[in-house]
Amino acid sequence: MLLLTCFYSRSQIVVHSGELDSTQICVQTLDSIYPIGVVVFDTILEQFTLAHTDLLKRMNRFLTEKGFLWGQPALMHTRMYFNPNGSLDYYIYTTVPGQISEEKQRQFENLLRLFFSDYRFPIASKSGFSQCRPVMFQPTEPDNTGK
């Protein structure tokens, strides 16, 4: 089963929820393995929330720097599953049908794999954890100022 692949290969799995059947990934199984982040970090909830917000900002900035531009606002429901060292194991997302093209979806997935290959969630935990929430990505323009 693909679920165990990530634990041994340490590769990030980024997949649209509509493709889960073909990957044999079961969200219910993941949810049973990775407790919800607000439970894992209940004593430092504000720090956890700030770290997650920073993650989303960094991710969006990375996408923009790599030339990935949203043509319109894009609403996604995201499910991120992190292992105890803060590395991403799974990123599952759902979009509004027809919101982004298949080509743009593949580009998004490839760039997220690249982003998460170096990213570590900044707060250590004794267990893996999940963070699920809707995210509204806004159209951005590349920063040509050199900053």
CSV table of C-alpha atoms in Angstrom, one decimal:
chain,number,residue,atom,x,y,z
A,1,MET,CA,0.0,0.0,0.0
A,2,LEU,CA,1.3,3.5,-0.9
A,3,LEU,CA,0.6,4.8,2.6
A,4,LEU,CA,3.8,3.2,3.9
A,5,THR,CA,6.0,4.3,1.0
A,6,CYS,CA,6.4,7.8,2.4
A,7,PHE,CA,7.6,6.6,5.8
A,8,TYR,CA,10.5,4.7,4.3
A,9,SER,CA,11.4,6.8,1.2
A,10,ARG,CA,10.8,10.2,2.9
A,11,SER,CA,9.4,11.6,-0.3
A,12,GLN,CA,6.6,14.1,-0.2
A,13,ILE,CA,3.4,13.0,-1.7
A,14,VAL,CA,1.4,15.8,-3.2
A,15,VAL,CA,-1.9,14.8,-4.7
A,16,HIS,CA,-5.3,16.2,-5.7
A,17,SER,CA,-8.1,14.6,-3.7
A,18,GLY,CA,-9.8,13.5,-7.0
A,19,GLU,CA,-6.8,11.2,-7.7
A,20,LEU,CA,-6.8,9.4,-4.3
A,21,ASP,CA,-8.4,6.3,-5.6
A,22,SER,CA,-5.6,5.7,-8.1
A,23,THR,CA,-2.9,6.2,-5.4
A,24,GLN,CA,-4.5,3.9,-2.8
A,25,ILE,CA,-4.1,6.6,-0.2
A,26,CYS,CA,-6.8,6.6,2.4
A,27,VAL,CA,-7.5,9.9,4.2
A,28,GLN,CA,-9.3,8.0,7.0
A,29,THR,CA,-6.1,6.0,7.6
A,30,LEU,CA,-3.9,9.1,7.5
A,31,ASP,CA,-6.3,10.8,9.9
A,32,SER,CA,-6.0,7.9,12.4
A,33,ILE,CA,-2.1,8.0,12.2
A,34,TYR,CA,-1.6,11.8,12.3
A,35,PRO,CA,-3.4,13.6,15.2
A,36,ILE,CA,-4.7,17.1,14.5
A,37,GLY,CA,-2.1,19.8,15.0
A,38,VAL,CA,-4.3,21.8,17.4
A,39,VAL,CA,-4.3,18.7,19.7
A,40,VAL,CA,-0.6,18.0,19.4
A,41,PHE,CA,0.3,21.6,20.1
A,42,ASP,CA,-2.6,22.5,22.5
A,43,THR,CA,-0.3,24.1,25.0
A,44,ILE,CA,1.3,26.4,22.4
A,45,LEU,CA,-1.6,26.9,20.1
A,46,GLU,CA,-0.8,30.6,19.2
A,47,GLN,CA,2.8,29.6,18.2
A,48,PHE,CA,1.4,26.7,16.1
A,49,THR,CA,-1.0,29.0,14.3
A,50,LEU,CA,1.7,31.5,13.6
A,51,ALA,CA,4.0,28.8,12.3
A,52,HIS,CA,1.3,27.5,10.0
A,53,THR,CA,0.4,30.9,8.7
A,54,ASP,CA,4.1,31.5,8.0
A,55,LEU,CA,4.3,28.2,6.1
A,56,LEU,CA,1.4,29.3,3.8
A,57,LYS,CA,3.1,32.7,3.2
A,58,ARG,CA,6.5,31.0,2.4
A,59,MET,CA,4.8,28.5,0.1
A,60,ASN,CA,2.9,31.2,-1.8
A,61,ARG,CA,6.1,33.3,-2.1
A,62,PHE,CA,8.0,30.2,-3.4
A,63,LEU,CA,5.4,29.5,-6.0
A,64,THR,CA,5.5,33.1,-7.2
A,65,GLU,CA,9.3,33.1,-7.3
A,66,LYS,CA,9.2,30.0,-9.5
A,67,GLY,CA,6.9,31.7,-11.9
A,68,PHE,CA,3.6,30.0,-10.8
A,69,LEU,CA,1.0,32.7,-11.1
A,70,TRP,CA,-2.6,32.3,-10.1
A,71,GLY,CA,-4.8,33.7,-12.9
A,72,GLN,CA,-7.6,34.1,-10.5
A,73,PRO,CA,-8.3,33.5,-6.8
A,74,ALA,CA,-8.0,29.8,-6.0
A,75,LEU,CA,-9.9,28.3,-3.1
A,76,MET,CA,-8.4,25.0,-1.9
A,77,HIS,CA,-9.1,22.7,1.0
A,78,THR,CA,-5.7,21.4,2.1
A,79,ARG,CA,-4.7,18.5,4.3
A,80,MET,CA,-1.1,18.4,5.3
A,81,TYR,CA,0.4,15.5,7.2
A,82,PHE,CA,3.8,16.1,8.9
A,83,ASN,CA,6.1,13.6,10.5
A,84,PRO,CA,7.6,14.3,14.0
A,85,ASN,CA,10.7,16.1,12.6
A,86,GLY,CA,8.5,18.6,10.7
A,87,SER,CA,9.0,17.1,7.2
A,88,LEU,CA,5.9,16.8,5.1
A,89,ASP,CA,4.7,13.3,4.3
A,90,TYR,CA,1.4,14.1,2.5
A,91,TYR,CA,-0.3,17.2,1.0
A,92,ILE,CA,-3.8,16.5,-0.3
A,93,TYR,CA,-5.8,19.3,-1.8
A,94,THR,CA,-9.2,19.8,-3.3
A,95,THR,CA,-10.1,22.6,-5.7
A,96,VAL,CA,-13.3,23.9,-7.1
A,97,PRO,CA,-13.9,22.0,-10.4
A,98,GLY,CA,-12.6,23.9,-13.4
A,99,GLN,CA,-10.7,26.4,-11.2
A,100,ILE,CA,-7.3,25.5,-12.4
A,101,SER,CA,-6.2,23.6,-15.5
A,102,GLU,CA,-4.7,20.1,-15.4
A,103,GLU,CA,-1.4,21.6,-16.6
A,104,LYS,CA,-1.4,24.2,-13.9
A,105,GLN,CA,-2.4,21.5,-11.3
A,106,ARG,CA,0.7,19.4,-12.3
A,107,GLN,CA,2.9,22.5,-12.1
A,108,PHE,CA,1.5,23.3,-8.7
A,109,GLU,CA,2.2,19.7,-7.4
A,110,ASN,CA,5.7,19.6,-8.8
A,111,LEU,CA,6.6,23.0,-7.2
A,112,LEU,CA,5.1,21.9,-3.9
A,113,ARG,CA,7.2,18.8,-3.9
A,114,LEU,CA,10.3,21.0,-4.5
A,115,PHE,CA,9.2,23.4,-1.7
A,116,PHE,CA,8.6,20.7,0.8
A,117,SER,CA,11.8,18.9,0.0
A,118,ASP,CA,13.6,21.6,2.0
A,119,TYR,CA,10.9,22.8,4.4
A,120,ARG,CA,10.6,21.7,8.0
A,121,PHE,CA,7.8,22.8,10.2
A,122,PRO,CA,9.6,24.9,12.9
A,123,ILE,CA,8.0,23.3,16.0
A,124,ALA,CA,9.1,19.9,17.0
A,125,SER,CA,6.6,17.3,18.2
A,126,LYS,CA,6.7,13.8,19.6
A,127,SER,CA,4.3,12.5,17.0
A,128,GLY,CA,3.4,13.3,13.4
A,129,PHE,CA,0.4,15.7,13.0
A,130,SER,CA,-2.0,17.0,10.5
A,131,GLN,CA,-3.3,20.4,9.6
A,132,CYS,CA,-6.4,20.7,7.5
A,133,ARG,CA,-8.0,24.0,6.4
A,134,PRO,CA,-9.3,25.9,3.4
A,135,VAL,CA,-6.8,28.3,1.8
A,136,MET,CA,-7.5,31.1,-0.6
A,137,PHE,CA,-4.5,31.7,-2.9
A,138,GLN,CA,-4.6,35.1,-4.4
A,139,PRO,CA,-3.3,36.1,-7.9
A,140,THR,CA,0.2,37.5,-7.5
A,141,GLU,CA,2.8,39.1,-9.7
A,142,PRO,CA,6.4,38.2,-9.7
A,143,ASP,CA,8.7,40.5,-7.6
A,144,ASN,CA,11.0,42.1,-10.1
A,145,THR,CA,12.6,44.5,-7.6
A,146,GLY,CA,15.3,42.0,-6.6
A,147,LYS,CA,14.1,41.8,-3.0
